[in-house]
Amino acid sequence: MSKYYLNYLDELEAEAIYVLREVWAQFQKPVILFSGGKDSIVVTHLAQKAFYPSKIPFPLMHVDTGHNFPETIKFRDDLI
């Protein structure tokens, strides 16, 4: 993997963290929708990085359809 590629990924991560902080600053009741899939796990991880060492200042919203793996529910509960 080239150094350029890693720098680009670092830039994308920094931009995502900036956006999460701006959302918190500008909106009244932001929420992270959490399905347990790869996309919501990445967004949750970025939010953790954005507000570290504090906890994520807005709630995670998960709709339990009853069709989730038990591991998904445990992972969700461990995040909160």
CSV table of N, CA and C in Angstrom, one decimal:
chain,number,residue,atom,x,y,z
A,1,MET,N,0.8,-1.2,0.0
A,1,MET,CA,0.0,0.0,0.0
A,1,MET,C,0.9,1.2,0.0
A,2,SER,N,0.6,2.1,-0.9
A,2,SER,CA,1.5,3.3,-1.0
A,2,SER,C,1.2,4.3,0.1
A,3,LYS,N,2.2,5.2,0.4
A,3,LYS,CA,2.0,6.2,1.4
A,3,LYS,C,0.9,7.2,1.0
A,4,TYR,N,0.8,7.5,-0.3
A,4,TYR,CA,-0.2,8.4,-0.8
A,4,TYR,C,-1.6,7.8,-0.4
A,5,TYR,N,-1.8,6.5,-0.6
A,5,TYR,CA,-3.1,5.9,-0.3
A,5,TYR,C,-3.4,6.1,1.2
A,6,LEU,N,-2.4,5.8,2.1
A,6,LEU,CA,-2.7,6.0,3.5
A,6,LEU,C,-3.0,7.4,3.9
A,7,ASN,N,-2.3,8.4,3.2
A,7,ASN,CA,-2.5,9.8,3.5
A,7,ASN,C,-3.9,10.2,3.1
A,8,TYR,N,-4.4,9.6,2.0
A,8,TYR,CA,-5.7,9.9,1.5
A,8,TYR,C,-6.8,9.3,2.5
A,9,LEU,N,-6.5,8.1,3.0
A,9,LEU,CA,-7.5,7.6,4.0
A,9,LEU,C,-7.5,8.4,5.3
A,10,ASP,N,-6.3,8.9,5.7
A,10,ASP,CA,-6.3,9.8,6.8
A,10,ASP,C,-7.1,11.0,6.6
A,11,GLU,N,-7.0,11.6,5.4
A,11,GLU,CA,-7.8,12.8,5.1
A,11,GLU,C,-9.3,12.5,5.1
A,12,LEU,N,-9.7,11.4,4.6
A,12,LEU,CA,-11.1,11.0,4.6
A,12,LEU,C,-11.6,10.8,6.1
A,13,GLU,N,-10.8,10.2,6.9
A,13,GLU,CA,-11.1,10.0,8.3
A,13,GLU,C,-11.2,11.3,9.0
A,14,ALA,N,-10.3,12.2,8.8
A,14,ALA,CA,-10.3,13.5,9.4
A,14,ALA,C,-11.6,14.3,9.0
A,15,GLU,N,-11.9,14.2,7.7
A,15,GLU,CA,-13.1,14.9,7.2
A,15,GLU,C,-14.4,14.4,7.9
A,16,ALA,N,-14.5,13.0,8.0
A,16,ALA,CA,-15.6,12.4,8.6
A,16,ALA,C,-15.7,12.8,10.1
A,17,ILE,N,-14.6,12.9,10.8
A,17,ILE,CA,-14.6,13.3,12.2
A,17,ILE,C,-15.1,14.8,12.3
A,18,TYR,N,-14.6,15.6,11.4
A,18,TYR,CA,-15.0,17.0,11.3
A,18,TYR,C,-16.5,17.1,11.1
A,19,VAL,N,-17.1,16.3,10.2
A,19,VAL,CA,-18.5,16.4,10.0
A,19,VAL,C,-19.3,16.0,11.2
A,20,LEU,N,-18.9,14.9,11.9
A,20,LEU,CA,-19.6,14.5,13.1
A,20,LEU,C,-19.6,15.6,14.2
A,21,ARG,N,-18.4,16.2,14.3
A,21,ARG,CA,-18.4,17.3,15.3
A,21,ARG,C,-19.2,18.5,14.9
A,22,GLU,N,-19.3,18.8,13.7
A,22,GLU,CA,-20.1,19.9,13.2
A,22,GLU,C,-21.6,19.6,13.4
A,23,VAL,N,-22.0,18.3,13.1
A,23,VAL,CA,-23.4,17.9,13.3
A,23,VAL,C,-23.7,18.1,14.8
A,24,TRP,N,-22.9,17.7,15.7
A,24,TRP,CA,-23.1,17.8,17.1
A,24,TRP,C,-23.3,19.3,17.5
A,25,ALA,N,-22.5,20.2,16.9
A,25,ALA,CA,-22.5,21.6,17.2
A,25,ALA,C,-23.7,22.3,16.6
A,26,GLN,N,-24.2,21.9,15.5
A,26,GLN,CA,-25.2,22.7,14.8
A,26,GLN,C,-26.6,22.2,14.9
A,27,PHE,N,-26.8,20.9,15.2
A,27,PHE,CA,-28.2,20.4,15.2
A,27,PHE,C,-28.6,20.1,16.7
A,28,GLN,N,-29.9,20.1,16.9
A,28,GLN,CA,-30.4,20.0,18.3
A,28,GLN,C,-30.4,18.5,18.8
A,29,LYS,N,-30.8,17.6,18.0
A,29,LYS,CA,-30.9,16.2,18.5
A,29,LYS,C,-30.4,15.2,17.4
A,30,PRO,N,-29.1,15.2,17.2
A,30,PRO,CA,-28.6,14.2,16.2
A,30,PRO,C,-28.6,12.8,16.8
A,31,VAL,N,-28.7,11.9,15.9
A,31,VAL,CA,-28.8,10.4,16.3
A,31,VAL,C,-27.9,9.7,15.3
A,32,ILE,N,-27.3,8.6,15.7
A,32,ILE,CA,-26.6,7.7,14.8
A,32,ILE,C,-27.5,6.5,14.7
A,33,LEU,N,-27.9,6.2,13.4
A,33,LEU,CA,-28.7,5.0,13.2
A,33,LEU,C,-27.7,3.8,13.2
A,34,PHE,N,-28.0,2.8,13.9
A,34,PHE,CA,-27.1,1.6,14.1
A,34,PHE,C,-27.8,0.3,13.7
A,35,SER,N,-27.4,-0.3,12.6
A,35,SER,CA,-28.0,-1.6,12.2
A,35,SER,C,-27.1,-2.8,12.6
A,36,GLY,N,-25.9,-2.5,13.0
A,36,GLY,CA,-24.9,-3.6,13.3
A,36,GLY,C,-24.1,-4.0,12.0
A,37,GLY,N,-24.4,-3.4,10.9
A,37,GLY,CA,-23.7,-3.6,9.7
A,37,GLY,C,-22.4,-2.9,9.6
A,38,LYS,N,-21.7,-3.1,8.5
A,38,LYS,CA,-20.3,-2.5,8.4
A,38,LYS,C,-20.3,-1.0,8.4
A,39,ASP,N,-21.3,-0.5,7.7
A,39,ASP,CA,-21.4,1.0,7.6
A,39,ASP,C,-21.7,1.7,8.9
A,40,SER,N,-22.6,1.2,9.6
A,40,SER,CA,-23.0,1.8,10.9
A,40,SER,C,-21.9,1.6,11.9
A,41,ILE,N,-21.2,0.4,11.9
A,41,ILE,CA,-20.1,0.2,12.8
A,41,ILE,C,-18.9,1.2,12.5
A,42,VAL,N,-18.7,1.5,11.2
A,42,VAL,CA,-17.6,2.5,10.9
A,42,VAL,C,-18.0,3.8,11.4
A,43,VAL,N,-19.3,4.3,11.1
A,43,VAL,CA,-19.7,5.6,11.6
A,43,VAL,C,-19.6,5.7,13.1
A,44,THR,N,-20.0,4.6,13.8
A,44,THR,CA,-19.9,4.6,15.3
A,44,THR,C,-18.5,4.7,15.7
A,45,HIS,N,-17.6,4.0,15.1
A,45,HIS,CA,-16.2,4.1,15.4
A,45,HIS,C,-15.6,5.5,15.2
A,46,LEU,N,-16.0,6.1,14.1
A,46,LEU,CA,-15.6,7.5,13.8
A,46,LEU,C,-16.1,8.4,14.9
A,47,ALA,N,-17.3,8.2,15.3
A,47,ALA,CA,-17.9,9.1,16.3
A,47,ALA,C,-17.2,8.9,17.7
A,48,GLN,N,-16.8,7.7,18.0
A,48,GLN,CA,-16.0,7.4,19.2
A,48,GLN,C,-14.7,8.2,19.1
A,49,LYS,N,-14.0,8.2,17.9
A,49,LYS,CA,-12.8,8.9,17.8
A,49,LYS,C,-13.0,10.4,17.8
A,50,ALA,N,-14.1,10.9,17.3
A,50,ALA,CA,-14.3,12.3,17.2
A,50,ALA,C,-14.5,12.9,18.6
A,51,PHE,N,-15.1,12.1,19.6
A,51,PHE,CA,-15.4,12.7,20.9
A,51,PHE,C,-14.6,12.1,22.0
A,52,TYR,N,-13.6,11.3,21.7
A,52,TYR,CA,-12.7,10.7,22.7
A,52,TYR,C,-12.0,11.8,23.4
A,53,PRO,N,-11.8,11.7,24.7
A,53,PRO,CA,-12.1,10.6,25.6
A,53,PRO,C,-13.5,10.5,26.2
A,54,SER,N,-14.3,11.4,25.8
A,54,SER,CA,-15.7,11.4,26.2
A,54,SER,C,-16.5,10.3,25.4
A,55,LYS,N,-17.7,10.0,25.9
A,55,LYS,CA,-18.5,9.1,25.1
A,55,LYS,C,-19.2,9.9,24.0
A,56,ILE,N,-19.7,9.2,23.1
A,56,ILE,CA,-20.5,9.8,22.0
A,56,ILE,C,-21.6,10.6,22.6
A,57,PRO,N,-21.7,11.9,22.3
A,57,PRO,CA,-22.7,12.7,23.0
A,57,PRO,C,-24.2,12.6,22.5
A,58,PHE,N,-24.4,11.8,21.5
A,58,PHE,CA,-25.8,11.6,21.0
A,58,PHE,C,-26.1,10.1,21.0
A,59,PRO,N,-27.4,9.8,21.0
A,59,PRO,CA,-27.7,8.4,21.1
A,59,PRO,C,-27.5,7.6,19.8
A,60,LEU,N,-27.4,6.3,20.0
A,60,LEU,CA,-27.4,5.4,18.9
A,60,LEU,C,-28.9,4.8,18.8
A,61,MET,N,-29.4,4.8,17.6
A,61,MET,CA,-30.8,4.3,17.5
A,61,MET,C,-30.7,3.0,16.7
A,62,HIS,N,-31.3,2.0,17.3
A,62,HIS,CA,-31.3,0.7,16.7
A,62,HIS,C,-32.7,0.1,16.7
A,63,VAL,N,-33.2,-0.3,15.5
A,63,VAL,CA,-34.5,-0.9,15.4
A,63,VAL,C,-34.3,-2.4,15.4
A,64,ASP,N,-34.7,-3.0,16.5
A,64,ASP,CA,-34.6,-4.4,16.7
A,64,ASP,C,-35.8,-5.1,16.0
A,65,THR,N,-35.5,-5.7,14.8
A,65,THR,CA,-36.5,-6.3,14.0
A,65,THR,C,-36.8,-7.7,14.5
A,66,GLY,N,-36.0,-8.2,15.4
A,66,GLY,CA,-36.1,-9.6,15.8
A,66,GLY,C,-35.4,-10.6,14.9
A,67,HIS,N,-34.7,-10.0,13.9
A,67,HIS,CA,-34.0,-10.9,13.0
A,67,HIS,C,-32.5,-10.7,13.1
A,68,ASN,N,-32.0,-10.1,14.2
A,68,ASN,CA,-30.6,-9.9,14.4
A,68,ASN,C,-29.9,-11.1,15.0
A,69,PHE,N,-28.7,-11.2,14.7
A,69,PHE,CA,-27.9,-12.2,15.4
A,69,PHE,C,-27.7,-11.8,16.9
A,70,PRO,N,-27.6,-12.7,17.8
A,70,PRO,CA,-27.4,-12.3,19.2
A,70,PRO,C,-26.1,-11.5,19.4
A,71,GLU,N,-25.1,-11.8,18.6
A,71,GLU,CA,-23.8,-11.1,18.7
A,71,GLU,C,-24.0,-9.6,18.3
A,72,THR,N,-24.9,-9.3,17.4
A,72,THR,CA,-25.2,-7.9,17.0
A,72,THR,C,-25.8,-7.2,18.2
A,73,ILE,N,-26.7,-7.8,18.9
A,73,ILE,CA,-27.4,-7.2,20.0
A,73,ILE,C,-26.4,-6.9,21.1
A,74,LYS,N,-25.5,-7.9,21.4
A,74,LYS,CA,-24.5,-7.8,22.4
A,74,LYS,C,-23.5,-6.7,22.1
A,75,PHE,N,-23.1,-6.6,20.8
A,75,PHE,CA,-22.2,-5.6,20.4
A,75,PHE,C,-22.8,-4.2,20.6
A,76,ARG,N,-24.1,-4.1,20.2
A,76,ARG,CA,-24.8,-2.8,20.4
A,76,ARG,C,-24.9,-2.4,21.9
A,77,ASP,N,-25.2,-3.4,22.7
A,77,ASP,CA,-25.3,-3.1,24.1
A,77,ASP,C,-24.0,-2.7,24.8
A,78,ASP,N,-22.9,-3.3,24.3
A,78,ASP,CA,-21.6,-3.0,24.8
A,78,ASP,C,-21.2,-1.6,24.4
A,79,LEU,N,-21.7,-1.1,23.3
A,79,LEU,CA,-21.3,0.3,22.9
A,79,LEU,C,-22.0,1.3,23.8
A,80,ILE,N,-23.1,1.0,24.3
A,80,ILE,CA,-23.9,2.0,25.0
A,80,ILE,C,-23.4,2.2,26.4
